[in-house]
Short mmCIF file of C-alpha atoms in Angstrom, two decimals:
data_model
loop_
_atom_site.label_atom_id
_atom_site.label_comp_id
_atom_site.label_asym_id
_atom_site.label_seq_id
_atom_site.Cartn_x
_atom_site.Cartn_y
_atom_site.Cartn_z
CA MET A 18 -18.01 -5.86 -27.88
CA PRO A 19 -15.50 -3.77 -25.85
CA TYR A 20 -15.44 -4.14 -22.07
CA ILE A 21 -14.15 -1.65 -19.54
CA SER A 22 -10.88 -3.14 -18.29
CA GLN A 23 -10.80 -4.49 -14.81
CA SER A 24 -7.82 -2.25 -14.00
CA SER A 25 -9.89 0.78 -15.01
CA ILE A 26 -12.80 -0.35 -12.82
CA GLU A 27 -10.47 -0.82 -9.82
CA ARG A 28 -9.09 2.65 -10.30
CA ILE A 29 -12.46 4.25 -10.64
CA LYS A 30 -13.72 2.41 -7.52
CA GLU A 31 -11.07 4.41 -5.61
CA ALA A 32 -12.53 7.73 -6.79
CA ASP A 33 -13.00 10.26 -4.04
CA LEU A 34 -16.61 10.11 -2.80
CA LEU A 35 -16.61 13.86 -1.79
CA THR A 36 -15.57 14.94 -5.24
CA VAL A 37 -18.30 12.95 -6.87
CA VAL A 38 -21.11 13.97 -4.50
CA ARG A 39 -20.13 17.59 -4.88
CA HIS A 40 -20.89 17.32 -8.57
CA TRP A 41 -24.55 17.37 -7.48
CA VAL A 42 -24.73 18.40 -3.86
CA ASP A 43 -23.52 21.57 -2.04
CA LEU A 44 -21.76 20.22 1.04
CA LYS A 45 -20.56 21.98 4.21
CA LYS A 46 -18.01 20.57 6.65
CA SER A 47 -19.48 19.37 9.94
CA GLY A 48 -16.78 18.07 12.19
CA ALA A 49 -15.04 15.24 10.40
CA ASN A 50 -18.05 14.81 8.13
CA TYR A 51 -19.92 16.82 5.41
CA VAL A 52 -23.63 17.71 5.29
CA GLY A 53 -25.93 18.94 2.58
CA LYS A 54 -29.52 18.83 1.32
CA SER A 55 -30.82 15.56 0.01
CA PRO A 56 -30.12 14.96 -3.74
CA TRP A 57 -33.39 12.92 -3.79
CA ASN A 58 -35.64 15.39 -2.00
CA GLU A 59 -36.02 18.74 -3.77
CA ASN A 60 -38.31 20.20 -1.10
CA GLU A 61 -35.92 19.57 1.82
CA LYS A 62 -35.31 22.62 4.04
CA THR A 63 -33.08 21.18 6.71
CA PRO A 64 -30.04 19.36 5.39
CA SER A 65 -30.15 15.60 6.18
CA PHE A 66 -27.66 14.15 3.73
CA TYR A 67 -24.30 13.19 5.19
CA VAL A 68 -20.95 12.11 3.72
CA ILE A 69 -18.51 10.37 6.07
CA PRO A 70 -15.12 10.42 4.27
CA ALA A 71 -13.25 8.23 6.76
CA LYS A 72 -15.73 5.46 5.99
CA ASN A 73 -16.24 6.30 2.32
CA MET A 74 -19.92 6.37 3.12
CA PHE A 75 -22.99 8.51 2.33
CA LYS A 76 -26.38 8.57 4.13
CA ASP A 77 -29.54 10.39 3.34
CA HIS A 78 -31.85 10.49 6.41
CA SER A 79 -34.82 11.96 4.57
CA THR A 80 -35.20 8.98 2.07
CA GLY A 81 -33.17 6.29 3.87
CA LYS A 82 -30.79 5.98 0.86
CA GLY A 83 -27.17 5.33 1.57
CA GLY A 84 -24.16 3.20 0.78
CA ILE A 85 -20.40 3.06 0.35
CA GLY A 86 -18.33 4.44 -2.54
CA ALA A 87 -18.57 6.95 -5.42
CA ILE A 88 -19.93 4.39 -7.93
CA ASN A 89 -22.66 3.31 -5.54
CA PHE A 90 -23.73 6.95 -5.09
CA ALA A 91 -23.76 7.61 -8.85
CA MET A 92 -25.95 4.51 -9.40
CA GLN A 93 -28.54 5.71 -6.87
CA LYS A 94 -28.40 9.37 -7.88
CA GLN A 95 -28.77 8.74 -11.64
CA GLY A 96 -30.70 5.46 -11.52
CA VAL A 97 -28.24 3.68 -13.78
CA ASP A 98 -26.47 0.31 -13.73
CA PHE A 99 -22.92 -0.30 -12.54
CA ILE A 100 -21.18 0.14 -15.86
CA GLU A 101 -22.99 3.47 -16.57
CA ALA A 102 -22.07 4.71 -13.04
CA VAL A 103 -18.42 3.82 -13.66
CA LYS A 104 -18.52 6.00 -16.83
CA ILE A 105 -20.18 8.85 -14.97
CA VAL A 106 -17.73 8.76 -12.08
CA ALA A 107 -14.78 8.51 -14.53
CA GLY A 108 -15.98 11.66 -16.20
CA ILE A 109 -16.34 13.60 -12.89
CA VAL A 110 -12.89 12.69 -11.63
CA ASN A 111 -11.26 12.92 -15.06
CA GLU A 112 -10.16 9.25 -15.06
CA ARG A 113 -9.46 7.79 -18.44
CA ILE A 114 -11.32 4.58 -19.18
CA GLU A 115 -9.47 1.79 -20.83
CA TYR A 116 -11.25 -1.00 -22.72
CA ASP A 117 -10.38 -4.62 -23.41
CA GLU A 118 -11.35 -5.41 -26.95
CA HIS A 119 -13.32 -8.64 -26.81
CA THR A 120 -15.55 -10.27 -29.41
CA ASN A 121 -17.57 -12.32 -26.91
CA ASP A 122 -17.98 -13.10 -23.23
CA GLU A 123 -15.66 -16.10 -23.53
CA GLU A 124 -12.68 -13.88 -24.15
CA TYR A 125 -13.54 -11.60 -21.27
CA LYS A 126 -13.94 -14.66 -19.04
CA LYS A 127 -10.47 -15.75 -20.25
CA LEU A 128 -8.85 -12.45 -19.18
CA VAL A 129 -10.37 -12.83 -15.65
CA GLU A 130 -9.02 -16.40 -15.50
CA GLU A 131 -5.54 -15.10 -16.50
CA LYS A 132 -5.56 -12.71 -13.61
CA GLU A 133 -6.67 -15.46 -11.21
CA LEU A 134 -3.75 -17.53 -12.39
CA LEU A 135 -1.36 -14.74 -11.60
CA TYR A 136 -2.80 -14.42 -8.05
CA LYS A 137 -2.39 -18.23 -7.62
CA ILE A 138 1.22 -18.20 -8.79
CA ASN A 139 2.06 -15.36 -6.38
CA GLU A 140 0.34 -17.20 -3.52
CA ALA A 141 2.21 -20.37 -4.25
CA ALA A 142 5.52 -18.52 -4.45
CA ALA A 143 4.75 -16.77 -1.12
CA ARG A 144 4.09 -20.22 0.54
CA LYS A 145 7.36 -21.57 -0.81
CA PHE A 146 9.31 -18.57 0.43
CA SER A 147 7.71 -19.00 3.82
CA GLU A 148 8.67 -22.71 3.89
CA GLN A 149 12.19 -21.81 3.09
CA LEU A 150 12.40 -19.36 5.94
CA ASP A 151 11.04 -22.06 8.29
CA LYS A 152 13.81 -24.41 7.10
CA ALA A 153 16.40 -21.75 7.75
CA LEU A 154 15.13 -21.21 11.27
CA LYS A 155 15.12 -24.96 12.05
CA ALA A 156 18.63 -25.44 10.60
CA SER A 157 20.02 -22.58 12.74
CA LEU A 158 18.47 -24.15 15.84
CA GLU A 159 20.08 -27.44 15.07
CA LYS A 160 23.51 -25.90 14.28
CA GLU A 161 24.17 -23.17 16.81
CA ASN A 162 27.53 -22.22 15.19
CA GLU A 163 26.01 -21.83 11.71
CA VAL A 164 23.36 -19.11 11.78
CA HIS A 165 21.58 -18.65 8.45
CA ALA A 166 21.66 -15.19 6.90
CA ALA A 167 17.87 -14.93 6.92
CA VAL A 168 17.82 -15.84 10.64
CA LYS A 169 20.43 -13.08 11.26
CA GLU A 170 17.98 -10.60 9.56
CA ILE A 171 15.13 -11.74 11.77
CA THR A 172 17.33 -11.36 14.90
CA LYS A 173 18.47 -7.90 13.81
CA ARG A 174 14.85 -6.77 13.29
CA ASN A 175 13.65 -8.55 16.41
CA PHE A 176 10.79 -10.11 14.36
CA THR A 177 8.70 -12.58 16.43
CA PRO A 178 7.18 -15.76 15.13
CA GLU A 179 3.76 -14.16 15.22
CA THR A 180 4.96 -11.20 13.10
CA ILE A 181 6.60 -13.60 10.56
CA THR A 182 3.35 -15.46 10.20
CA ALA A 183 1.11 -12.43 9.99
CA PHE A 184 3.14 -10.83 7.21
CA GLU A 185 3.99 -14.08 5.52
CA LEU A 186 7.65 -13.16 5.57
CA GLY A 187 9.97 -15.58 3.70
CA TYR A 188 13.38 -16.39 2.23
CA ALA A 189 14.24 -16.86 -1.43
CA PRO A 190 16.95 -19.55 -1.51
CA ASP A 191 20.33 -19.05 -3.18
CA GLN A 192 19.27 -20.98 -6.28
CA TRP A 193 18.80 -20.01 -9.84
CA GLN A 194 15.85 -22.26 -10.58
CA TYR A 195 13.87 -22.60 -7.39
CA ILE A 196 10.73 -20.66 -8.47
CA THR A 197 11.44 -21.50 -12.16
CA ASP A 198 11.14 -25.21 -11.47
CA LEU A 199 8.08 -24.62 -9.17
CA VAL A 200 6.00 -22.98 -11.88
CA GLY A 201 7.16 -25.30 -14.70
CA ASP A 202 7.09 -24.65 -18.39
CA LYS A 203 3.34 -24.20 -18.50
CA ASN A 204 3.27 -21.16 -16.19
CA ARG A 205 6.76 -19.78 -17.04
CA GLN A 206 5.46 -16.86 -19.07
CA PRO A 207 2.94 -15.75 -16.38
CA ALA A 208 5.71 -15.95 -13.75
CA MET A 209 7.87 -13.78 -15.96
CA ASP A 210 4.98 -11.29 -16.35
CA LEU A 211 4.88 -11.14 -12.57
CA GLY A 212 8.58 -10.54 -12.25
CA LEU A 213 9.22 -13.79 -10.35
CA ILE A 214 11.39 -15.00 -13.24
CA THR A 215 13.87 -13.07 -15.38
CA GLU A 216 14.89 -13.76 -18.96
CA LYS A 217 18.29 -12.79 -20.30
CA ASP A 218 20.30 -13.96 -23.29
CA GLY A 219 17.75 -16.67 -23.98
CA ARG A 220 17.83 -18.22 -20.45
CA THR A 221 15.45 -17.83 -17.57
CA TYR A 222 16.25 -17.73 -13.87
CA ASP A 223 14.76 -16.73 -10.57
CA THR A 224 14.60 -12.94 -9.96
CA PHE A 225 14.74 -13.34 -6.18
CA ARG A 226 17.80 -15.23 -4.95
CA HIS A 227 19.29 -15.32 -1.37
CA ARG A 228 16.90 -12.55 -0.24
CA PHE A 229 14.63 -11.90 2.69
CA ILE A 230 11.14 -11.73 1.20
CA TYR A 231 8.29 -9.31 2.00
CA PRO A 232 5.12 -10.26 0.12
CA ILE A 233 3.19 -7.17 -0.99
CA HIS A 234 -0.60 -7.49 -0.65
CA ASP A 235 -3.39 -5.33 -2.11
CA HIS A 236 -6.08 -3.89 0.25
CA GLN A 237 -8.06 -7.08 -0.27
CA GLY A 238 -5.20 -9.25 1.11
CA ARG A 239 -4.14 -10.79 -2.18
CA VAL A 240 -0.41 -11.22 -2.84
CA VAL A 241 0.27 -8.95 -5.91
CA ALA A 242 4.07 -8.52 -5.74
CA PHE A 243 7.23 -9.12 -3.69
CA GLY A 244 10.07 -7.08 -2.17
CA GLY A 245 13.40 -8.81 -1.64
CA ARG A 246 16.07 -7.51 0.74
CA ALA A 247 19.70 -8.39 0.11
CA LEU A 248 21.49 -10.58 2.68
CA ASP A 249 25.17 -10.71 3.91
CA ARG A 250 27.42 -11.45 0.84
CA LEU A 251 25.10 -9.54 -1.51
CA THR A 252 25.57 -6.33 0.45
CA GLU A 253 29.28 -6.93 1.25
CA GLY A 254 30.09 -7.54 -2.39
CA ASP A 255 31.87 -10.41 -4.20
CA GLN A 256 35.54 -10.77 -4.96
CA LYS A 257 35.29 -8.33 -7.84
CA GLY A 258 33.57 -5.74 -5.58
CA TYR A 259 30.14 -6.09 -7.15
CA LYS A 260 27.23 -5.38 -4.80
CA GLU A 261 23.62 -6.36 -5.42
CA PRO A 262 20.93 -3.71 -4.98
CA LYS A 263 19.78 -3.50 -1.38
CA TYR A 264 16.21 -4.11 -2.48
CA ILE A 265 14.64 -5.54 -5.61
CA ASN A 266 10.93 -5.44 -6.22
CA SER A 267 8.45 -7.03 -8.55
CA HIS A 268 7.79 -4.99 -11.69
CA GLU A 269 4.23 -3.83 -12.43
CA SER A 270 1.89 -6.41 -13.93
CA LYS A 271 -1.82 -6.95 -14.66
CA ILE A 272 -2.46 -7.32 -10.92
CA TYR A 273 0.09 -4.89 -9.54
CA LEU A 274 0.16 -1.16 -10.07
CA LYS A 275 2.69 0.31 -7.66
CA SER A 276 0.98 3.67 -7.32
CA TYR A 277 -2.23 2.05 -6.26
CA VAL A 278 -0.93 -0.08 -3.41
CA LEU A 279 -0.12 0.76 0.23
CA TYR A 280 2.02 -1.83 1.92
CA GLY A 281 0.33 -3.23 5.10
CA LEU A 282 -3.13 -1.76 4.42
CA HIS A 283 -4.84 -5.16 4.47
CA HIS A 284 -3.55 -5.55 8.02
CA ALA A 285 -4.20 -1.96 9.11
CA ALA A 286 -7.49 -1.01 7.47
CA GLU A 287 -9.91 -1.68 10.37
CA ALA A 288 -7.48 -0.30 12.97
CA ILE A 289 -7.04 2.90 10.86
CA ARG A 290 -10.81 3.24 10.39
CA LYS A 291 -11.41 3.03 14.20
CA ALA A 292 -8.44 5.34 15.07
CA GLY A 293 -9.15 7.93 12.41
CA TYR A 294 -5.51 8.32 11.48
CA CYS A 295 -2.58 6.40 10.24
CA TYR A 296 1.26 6.47 10.21
CA LEU A 297 2.58 6.73 6.68
CA MET A 298 6.04 5.00 6.46
CA GLU A 299 8.58 4.51 3.74
CA GLY A 300 9.52 0.86 3.83
CA TYR A 301 8.41 -2.66 4.47
CA THR A 302 10.60 -3.10 7.58
CA ASP A 303 9.24 0.15 9.05
CA VAL A 304 5.67 -1.12 8.72
CA VAL A 305 6.34 -4.57 10.11
CA SER A 306 8.28 -3.26 13.04
CA MET A 307 5.52 -0.72 13.87
CA HIS A 308 2.86 -3.36 13.79
CA GLN A 309 4.93 -5.58 16.00
CA ALA A 310 5.45 -2.69 18.45
CA GLY A 311 1.68 -2.40 18.74
CA TYR A 312 1.09 0.47 16.26
CA ASN A 313 -1.17 -1.37 13.81
CA VAL A 314 -2.25 1.82 12.02
CA SER A 315 0.90 1.90 9.94
CA VAL A 316 1.20 1.65 6.11
CA ALA A 317 3.92 2.42 3.57
CA THR A 318 4.23 3.62 0.01
CA CYS A 319 5.95 1.13 -2.22
CA GLY A 320 8.85 3.51 -2.76
CA THR A 321 9.32 7.09 -1.64
CA ALA A 322 6.72 8.99 -3.66
CA LEU A 323 3.12 9.18 -2.37
CA THR A 324 0.56 9.27 -5.21
CA GLU A 325 -2.83 10.91 -5.71
CA THR A 326 -4.41 7.47 -5.98
CA GLN A 327 -2.93 6.30 -2.70
CA CYS A 328 -4.34 9.47 -1.03
CA VAL A 329 -7.84 8.57 -2.40
CA LEU A 330 -7.44 5.01 -1.11
CA LEU A 331 -6.36 6.30 2.42
CA ARG A 332 -9.28 8.79 2.52
CA LYS A 333 -11.61 5.81 2.72
CA TYR A 334 -10.25 4.96 6.12
CA CYS A 335 -9.09 8.19 7.81
CA SER A 336 -8.82 12.00 7.69
CA LYS A 337 -5.48 12.36 9.51
CA VAL A 338 -2.03 11.18 8.48
CA VAL A 339 1.20 11.19 10.55
CA LEU A 340 4.24 11.19 8.25
CA PHE A 341 6.91 8.96 9.64
CA ARG A 342 9.58 8.97 6.96
CA ASP A 343 13.27 8.10 7.10
CA GLY A 344 15.59 10.70 8.51
CA ASP A 345 17.84 10.87 5.54
CA GLU A 346 17.75 13.56 2.85
CA ALA A 347 15.56 11.53 0.55
CA GLY A 348 13.12 10.76 3.32
CA GLN A 349 12.84 14.43 4.32
CA LYS A 350 12.28 15.54 0.70
CA ALA A 351 9.58 12.95 0.39
CA THR A 352 7.90 14.38 3.60
CA LEU A 353 7.75 17.80 2.12
CA ARG A 354 6.08 16.56 -1.05
CA ASP A 355 3.74 14.32 0.94
CA ILE A 356 2.57 17.28 3.09
CA ASP A 357 1.33 19.32 0.04
CA LEU A 358 -0.36 16.30 -1.53
CA LEU A 359 -2.10 15.19 1.62
CA VAL A 360 -3.32 18.68 2.50
CA ALA A 361 -4.63 19.13 -1.03
CA ASN A 362 -6.60 15.91 -0.47
CA GLY A 363 -8.20 17.20 2.71
CA PHE A 364 -6.11 15.39 5.36
CA ASP A 365 -4.95 16.90 8.58
CA VAL A 366 -1.16 16.27 8.66
CA ALA A 367 1.42 15.78 11.31
CA VAL A 368 5.15 14.98 11.07
CA VAL A 369 7.24 12.81 13.42
CA PRO A 370 10.56 14.74 13.82
CA MET A 371 13.46 12.39 13.27
CA PRO A 372 16.42 12.68 15.62
CA VAL A 373 20.06 12.05 14.87
CA PHE A 374 22.44 9.53 16.44
CA GLU A 375 25.46 10.79 18.30
CA ASP A 376 27.72 9.72 15.43
CA GLY A 377 25.66 11.88 13.04
CA ARG A 378 23.81 8.96 11.42
CA LYS A 379 20.27 9.71 10.50
CA VAL A 380 17.60 7.75 12.41
CA ASP A 381 14.90 5.81 10.54
CA PRO A 382 11.56 4.57 11.89
CA ASP A 383 12.85 1.04 12.26
CA ASP A 384 15.53 2.30 14.63
CA LEU A 385 12.92 4.11 16.76
CA THR A 386 10.72 1.12 17.22
CA ARG A 387 13.61 -0.64 18.84
CA MET A 388 14.49 2.31 21.10
CA TRP A 389 11.21 3.76 22.35
CA LYS A 390 7.52 3.96 21.55
CA PRO A 391 7.00 6.28 18.47
CA VAL A 392 3.51 7.15 19.57
CA GLU A 393 4.98 9.05 22.46
CA VAL A 394 6.94 11.26 20.03
CA ILE A 395 3.79 12.83 18.65
CA LYS A 396 0.12 12.31 19.37
CA PRO A 397 -2.04 12.92 16.33
CA GLU A 398 -5.28 13.70 18.18
CA LYS A 399 -4.79 17.48 18.37
CA LYS A 400 -5.44 19.32 15.21
CA GLN A 401 -3.45 22.36 16.37
CA VAL A 402 -0.27 20.20 16.73
CA GLN A 403 -0.86 18.75 13.25
CA LYS A 404 -1.16 22.09 11.57
CA LYS A 405 1.78 23.42 13.32
CA ALA A 406 3.83 20.41 12.26
CA ALA A 407 2.72 20.72 8.65
CA LYS A 408 3.64 24.34 8.59
CA SER A 409 7.06 23.92 10.10
CA ASN A 410 7.91 21.20 7.60
CA LYS A 411 6.96 23.36 4.65
CA ARG A 412 9.79 25.74 5.49
CA LYS A 413 12.79 25.35 3.29
CA PRO A 414 15.83 23.82 5.09
CA LYS A 415 18.54 26.23 5.93
CA LYS A 416 21.74 26.08 3.94
CA SER A 417 24.62 24.65 5.85
#
């Protein structure tokens, strides 16, 4: 029999609670929350049903019913099981359901086991990258005149040992077969599916070589992908002038859908929930630097484009977003796109204005964390400031 795919279930779990509740209940805004008459008590005169978007929670004080998430609400409202609720929610939010065609439960179990294997391979790779960074640090301490490129990167970013450990930062050695040998022949194909290994002209080799590694976690803290930043000779170019890309990232897989992940969310989730707002950054280094500077409500899109699904995910934790993008043209264009998308999803929005260096170079968030405290640039508590910032950034830039 066909089963709803796990990826579909994960997507539908992120459905906006407000959208689903409004399918049955007339809600009115009450501060940061929403209130309406109980969907379980037809005779109710005074509204006692509340939706708390920042916590992705609903509570009906007249019946005592309540819970977290759109699927949970649909189960209680319609009196159906989990799978039926998934189908109902999918219909409301217009999310296409994908099925895995299985003839029996054993095949479905096999699919789950395949995904677990992918998680384990990524976790093993993350540990090995971390070990390699430790070796580089120790080697540089022993040989003061020979500082490893990865250590130079750490020094440049001012990353502390605590930060390195917290974000599981690592180093991919300058070897063609390091991870390839680690996974062996048995797990070579799964590693290729994850993007850890590349195949070309009939030969396989490590995708990440001589790069500073940023493991990418999902909101549950599982390693789903990697980002690798080029080091020294790769950015300077070889004798023929060839330069490696500044960043390379894992491609999408059964456990990694780029548009569904926010870098750093597994670290920031509780802090964002308590604060009621987050800083939305552009890159890995921005988030790591912000957390190290004490601003642990920072997350980043895996790329420049914010997606609808990422907005829905964020809505579970907060109702305010402070955009803190790079100061270059691409970053500013992304900011303008983000404002429209965030406002459409019910967020209050503020923008951190990015200054320019004396030499004309555009400042990025990583620069700011090393110069002054970014939270002093803009305080997101005042809605008036947020709306003004959003309006000012919607204006088209003047032609030079």
